[in-house]
Amino acid sequence: MNIWQGRIVGVLTLGGSAIALAAIVSGVPILTLRGLTLLIVSIFAVVFVYGIVVGVLIIEKAEKSLPLALPFWLAQVPVFQSAWLSYGLYTGAKFDVLFQSDLDISFVWSGGAHFTFYLFPGDAAAVGVNVVAILVCYMIWKNRKRRF
């Protein structure tokens, strides 16, 4: 992976995870977190802490940083919503392509970080992918055995 690719992946991973974790921590005092909601928010907080650690390792050019980053970025590829479950996760940037149940296609671009996990949201069905995450996964996979 060339130096600029490593910097981009590292900044997207570290920066996006830090933004998401800050948003979670800043929202905790105003949220009433009980039971399943507390569990879900805690799981995503751990995911973002993992992203911060991996982002630092990538920026520091640690030897095993890319294989550690792959599962983190693979978790950001799928986006789906239904009447029973909705899921989406991104750090740094996203460009979602969503195929909706009414045969409509939508495109969503955003920067920063965000996670969505709802049980029984009542949404119309849609399934899609985060194209930015796919590109990052490709760069990581292609360079997983190389050094920076």
Coordinates of N, CA and C in Angstrom, one line a residue, residues 16-127:
G16 N -13.0 8.7 11.7 CA -14.4 8.3 11.8 C -14.8 7.6 13.1
S17 N -13.9 6.8 13.6 CA -14.2 6.1 14.8 C -14.2 7.0 16.0
A18 N -13.3 7.9 16.0 CA -13.2 8.9 17.1 C -14.4 9.8 17.1
I19 N -14.9 10.2 15.9 CA -16.1 11.0 15.8 C -17.3 10.3 16.4
A20 N -17.4 9.0 16.0 CA -18.6 8.2 16.4 C -18.5 8.0 17.9
L21 N -17.4 7.6 18.4 CA -17.2 7.4 19.9 C -17.6 8.7 20.6
A22 N -17.1 9.8 20.2 CA -17.4 11.1 20.8 C -18.9 11.4 20.8
A23 N -19.6 11.0 19.7 CA -21.0 11.2 19.6 C -21.7 10.3 20.6
I24 N -21.3 9.1 20.7 CA -21.9 8.2 21.7 C -21.7 8.7 23.1
V25 N -20.5 9.1 23.4 CA -20.2 9.5 24.8 C -20.9 10.8 25.1
S26 N -21.0 11.7 24.2 CA -21.7 13.0 24.4 C -23.2 12.8 24.6
G27 N -23.7 11.7 23.9 CA -25.2 11.5 24.0 C -25.6 10.7 25.2
V28 N -24.7 10.0 25.9 CA -25.0 9.1 27.0 C -25.7 9.9 28.1
P29 N -25.3 11.1 28.5 CA -26.0 11.8 29.7 C -27.4 12.1 29.4
I30 N -27.8 12.3 28.1 CA -29.2 12.7 27.8 C -30.0 11.5 27.4
L31 N -29.4 10.4 27.2 CA -30.2 9.2 26.8 C -30.5 8.3 28.0
T32 N -31.6 7.7 27.9 CA -32.0 6.7 29.0 C -31.6 5.3 28.4
L33 N -30.5 4.8 28.8 CA -30.0 3.6 28.2 C -30.3 2.4 29.2
R34 N -31.2 1.6 28.8 CA -31.5 0.4 29.6 C -31.6 -0.8 28.7
G35 N -31.3 -1.9 29.3 CA -31.5 -3.2 28.7 C -30.8 -3.4 27.4
L36 N -31.6 -3.7 26.4 CA -31.1 -4.0 25.0 C -30.5 -2.8 24.4
T37 N -31.1 -1.6 24.6 CA -30.5 -0.4 24.1 C -29.1 -0.1 24.6
L38 N -28.9 -0.3 25.9 CA -27.5 -0.2 26.5 C -26.6 -1.2 25.8
L39 N -27.0 -2.4 25.6 CA -26.2 -3.5 25.0 C -25.8 -3.1 23.6
I40 N -26.7 -2.6 22.8 CA -26.4 -2.3 21.4 C -25.5 -1.1 21.3
V41 N -25.7 0.0 22.1 CA -24.8 1.1 22.1 C -23.5 0.7 22.6
S42 N -23.4 -0.1 23.6 CA -22.1 -0.6 24.1 C -21.3 -1.4 23.1
I43 N -22.0 -2.2 22.3 CA -21.3 -3.0 21.3 C -20.7 -2.1 20.2
F44 N -21.5 -1.1 19.8 CA -21.0 -0.2 18.8 C -19.9 0.7 19.3
A45 N -19.9 1.1 20.6 CA -18.8 1.8 21.2 C -17.5 1.0 21.2
V46 N -17.6 -0.3 21.5 CA -16.5 -1.2 21.4 C -16.0 -1.3 20.0
V47 N -16.9 -1.4 19.0 CA -16.4 -1.4 17.6 C -15.7 -0.1 17.2
F48 N -16.1 1.0 17.7 CA -15.4 2.3 17.4 C -14.1 2.4 18.1
V49 N -14.0 1.9 19.4 CA -12.7 1.9 20.0 C -11.7 1.0 19.3
Y50 N -12.2 -0.2 18.8 CA -11.4 -1.0 17.9 C -10.9 -0.3 16.7
G51 N -11.8 0.5 16.1 CA -11.5 1.3 14.9 C -10.4 2.3 15.2
I52 N -10.5 2.9 16.4 CA -9.4 3.9 16.8 C -8.1 3.2 16.9
V53 N -8.1 2.1 17.6 CA -6.8 1.3 17.7 C -6.2 0.9 16.4
V54 N -7.1 0.4 15.5 CA -6.6 -0.1 14.2 C -6.2 1.1 13.4
G55 N -6.9 2.3 13.5 CA -6.5 3.5 12.7 C -5.1 4.0 13.1
V56 N -4.8 3.9 14.4 CA -3.5 4.3 14.9 C -2.5 3.4 14.4
L57 N -2.8 2.1 14.4 CA -1.8 1.1 13.9 C -1.5 1.3 12.4
I58 N -2.6 1.6 11.6 CA -2.4 1.9 10.2 C -1.5 3.1 10.0
I59 N -1.8 4.2 10.7 CA -1.0 5.4 10.6 C 0.4 5.2 11.0
E60 N 0.6 4.4 12.0 CA 2.0 4.1 12.5 C 2.7 3.0 11.7
K61 N 2.0 2.5 10.6 CA 2.5 1.5 9.7 C 2.9 0.2 10.4
A62 N 2.1 -0.2 11.4 CA 2.3 -1.5 12.1 C 2.1 -2.6 11.1
E63 N 2.9 -3.7 11.3 CA 3.0 -4.8 10.4 C 1.6 -5.5 10.2
K64 N 0.9 -5.7 11.2 CA -0.4 -6.5 11.1 C -1.6 -5.6 11.1
S65 N -1.4 -4.3 10.8 CA -2.6 -3.4 10.9 C -3.6 -3.6 9.8
L66 N -3.2 -4.0 8.6 CA -4.2 -4.2 7.5 C -5.1 -5.4 7.7
P67 N -4.5 -6.5 8.1 CA -5.4 -7.7 8.4 C -6.4 -7.4 9.6
L68 N -6.0 -6.5 10.5 CA -6.9 -6.2 11.6 C -7.9 -5.2 11.2
A69 N -7.7 -4.4 10.1 CA -8.6 -3.4 9.7 C -9.7 -4.1 8.8
L70 N -9.4 -5.2 8.2 CA -10.4 -5.8 7.2 C -11.7 -6.1 7.8
P71 N -11.8 -6.8 9.0 CA -13.2 -7.0 9.6 C -13.9 -5.7 9.9
F72 N -13.2 -4.7 10.4 CA -13.8 -3.4 10.7 C -14.4 -2.8 9.5
W73 N -13.8 -2.9 8.4 CA -14.3 -2.3 7.1 C -15.4 -3.2 6.5
L74 N -15.2 -4.5 6.6 CA -16.3 -5.4 6.1 C -17.6 -5.1 6.8
A75 N -17.6 -4.8 8.1 CA -18.8 -4.5 8.8 C -19.5 -3.3 8.3
Q76 N -18.8 -2.4 7.5 CA -19.4 -1.2 7.0 C -19.9 -1.4 5.6
V77 N -19.8 -2.5 5.0 CA -20.3 -2.7 3.6 C -21.8 -2.9 3.5
P78 N -22.4 -3.7 4.3 CA -23.9 -3.9 4.1 C -24.7 -2.7 4.7
V79 N -25.8 -2.4 4.1 CA -26.8 -1.5 4.6 C -28.1 -2.1 4.3
F80 N -29.0 -2.3 5.3 CA -30.3 -2.8 5.0 C -31.3 -2.3 6.0
Q81 N -32.5 -2.3 5.6 CA -33.6 -2.0 6.4 C -34.8 -2.8 6.1
S82 N -35.6 -3.1 7.1 CA -36.9 -3.9 6.8 C -37.8 -3.5 8.0
A83 N -38.9 -4.1 8.0 CA -39.9 -3.9 9.1 C -39.4 -4.4 10.4
W84 N -38.4 -5.4 10.4 CA -37.9 -6.0 11.6 C -36.6 -5.5 12.0
L85 N -35.7 -5.2 11.1 CA -34.3 -4.8 11.5 C -33.8 -3.8 10.5
S86 N -33.0 -2.8 11.0 CA -32.3 -1.9 10.1 C -30.9 -1.8 10.7
Y87 N -29.9 -1.8 9.7 CA -28.5 -1.8 10.1 C -27.7 -0.9 9.1
G88 N -26.8 -0.1 9.6 CA -25.9 0.6 8.8 C -24.8 1.1 9.7
L89 N -23.6 1.2 9.2 CA -22.4 1.6 10.0 C -21.4 2.2 9.0
Y90 N -20.9 3.4 9.3 CA -19.8 3.9 8.5 C -18.9 4.8 9.4
T91 N -17.7 4.9 9.0 CA -16.7 5.8 9.7 C -15.9 6.5 8.6
G92 N -15.8 7.8 8.7 CA -15.1 8.6 7.7 C -15.9 9.1 6.6
A93 N -16.4 8.2 5.8 CA -17.3 8.5 4.6 C -18.1 7.4 4.2
K94 N -19.2 7.7 3.5 CA -20.0 6.6 2.9 C -20.6 7.1 1.6
F95 N -20.8 6.2 0.7 CA -21.6 6.4 -0.5 C -22.5 5.2 -0.6
D96 N -23.7 5.2 -0.1 CA -24.6 4.0 -0.2 C -25.4 4.0 -1.4
V97 N -25.5 2.8 -2.0 CA -26.4 2.5 -3.1 C -27.4 1.6 -2.5
L98 N -28.7 2.0 -2.4 CA -29.8 1.3 -1.8 C -30.8 0.9 -2.9
F99 N -31.2 -0.4 -2.9 CA -32.2 -0.9 -3.7 C -33.4 -1.1 -2.8
Q100 N -34.5 -0.4 -3.1 CA -35.7 -0.4 -2.2 C -36.8 -1.3 -2.8
S101 N -37.7 -1.7 -1.9 CA -38.7 -2.7 -2.3 C -39.7 -2.2 -3.3
D102 N -39.8 -0.9 -3.5 CA -40.7 -0.3 -4.5 C -39.9 -0.2 -5.8
L103 N -38.8 -0.9 -6.0 CA -38.0 -0.9 -7.2 C -37.3 0.5 -7.5
D104 N -37.1 1.2 -6.4 CA -36.4 2.5 -6.5 C -35.0 2.3 -6.1
I105 N -34.1 3.1 -6.7 CA -32.7 3.0 -6.3 C -32.3 4.4 -5.7
S106 N -31.7 4.4 -4.6 CA -31.3 5.7 -4.0 C -29.8 5.7 -3.7
F107 N -29.2 6.9 -3.7 CA -27.8 7.1 -3.4 C -27.7 8.1 -2.2
V108 N -26.9 7.7 -1.3 CA -26.7 8.5 -0.1 C -25.2 8.7 0.2
W109 N -24.8 10.0 0.2 CA -23.4 10.4 0.5 C -23.3 11.1 1.8
S110 N -22.4 10.8 2.6 CA -22.2 11.4 3.9 C -20.8 11.3 4.4
G111 N -20.4 12.2 5.2 CA -19.0 12.1 5.9 C -19.2 12.1 7.4
G112 N -18.2 11.8 8.1 CA -18.3 11.7 9.6 C -18.3 10.3 10.0
A113 N -19.3 10.0 10.8 CA -19.5 8.6 11.3 C -20.9 8.4 11.8
H114 N -21.4 7.2 11.7 CA -22.8 7.0 12.2 C -23.0 5.5 12.3
F115 N -23.9 5.1 13.2 CA -24.4 3.7 13.2 C -25.9 3.7 13.3
T116 N -26.5 2.7 12.7 CA -27.9 2.6 12.8 C -28.2 1.1 13.1
F117 N -29.0 0.8 14.1 CA -29.4 -0.5 14.4 C -30.7 -0.4 15.1
Y118 N -31.8 -0.8 14.4 CA -33.1 -0.7 15.0 C -33.8 -2.1 14.9
L119 N -34.5 -2.4 15.9 CA -35.3 -3.6 15.9 C -36.8 -3.1 15.7
F120 N -37.5 -3.7 14.8 CA -38.8 -3.4 14.5 C -39.1 -1.9 14.2
P121 N -38.3 -1.4 13.2 CA -38.5 0.0 12.9 C -39.7 0.3 12.0
G122 N -40.2 -0.7 11.4 CA -41.4 -0.5 10.5 C -41.0 0.1 9.1
D123 N -39.7 0.1 8.8 CA -39.3 0.7 7.5 C -39.7 -0.1 6.3
A124 N -39.7 0.5 5.2 CA -39.9 -0.2 3.9 C -38.6 -1.0 3.7
A125 N -38.7 -2.1 3.0 CA -37.5 -2.9 2.8 C -36.5 -2.3 1.8
A126 N -35.2 -2.4 2.1 CA -34.2 -1.9 1.3 C -32.9 -2.6 1.6
V127 N -32.1 -2.8 0.6 CA -30.8 -3.5 0.8 C -29.8 -2.7 0.0

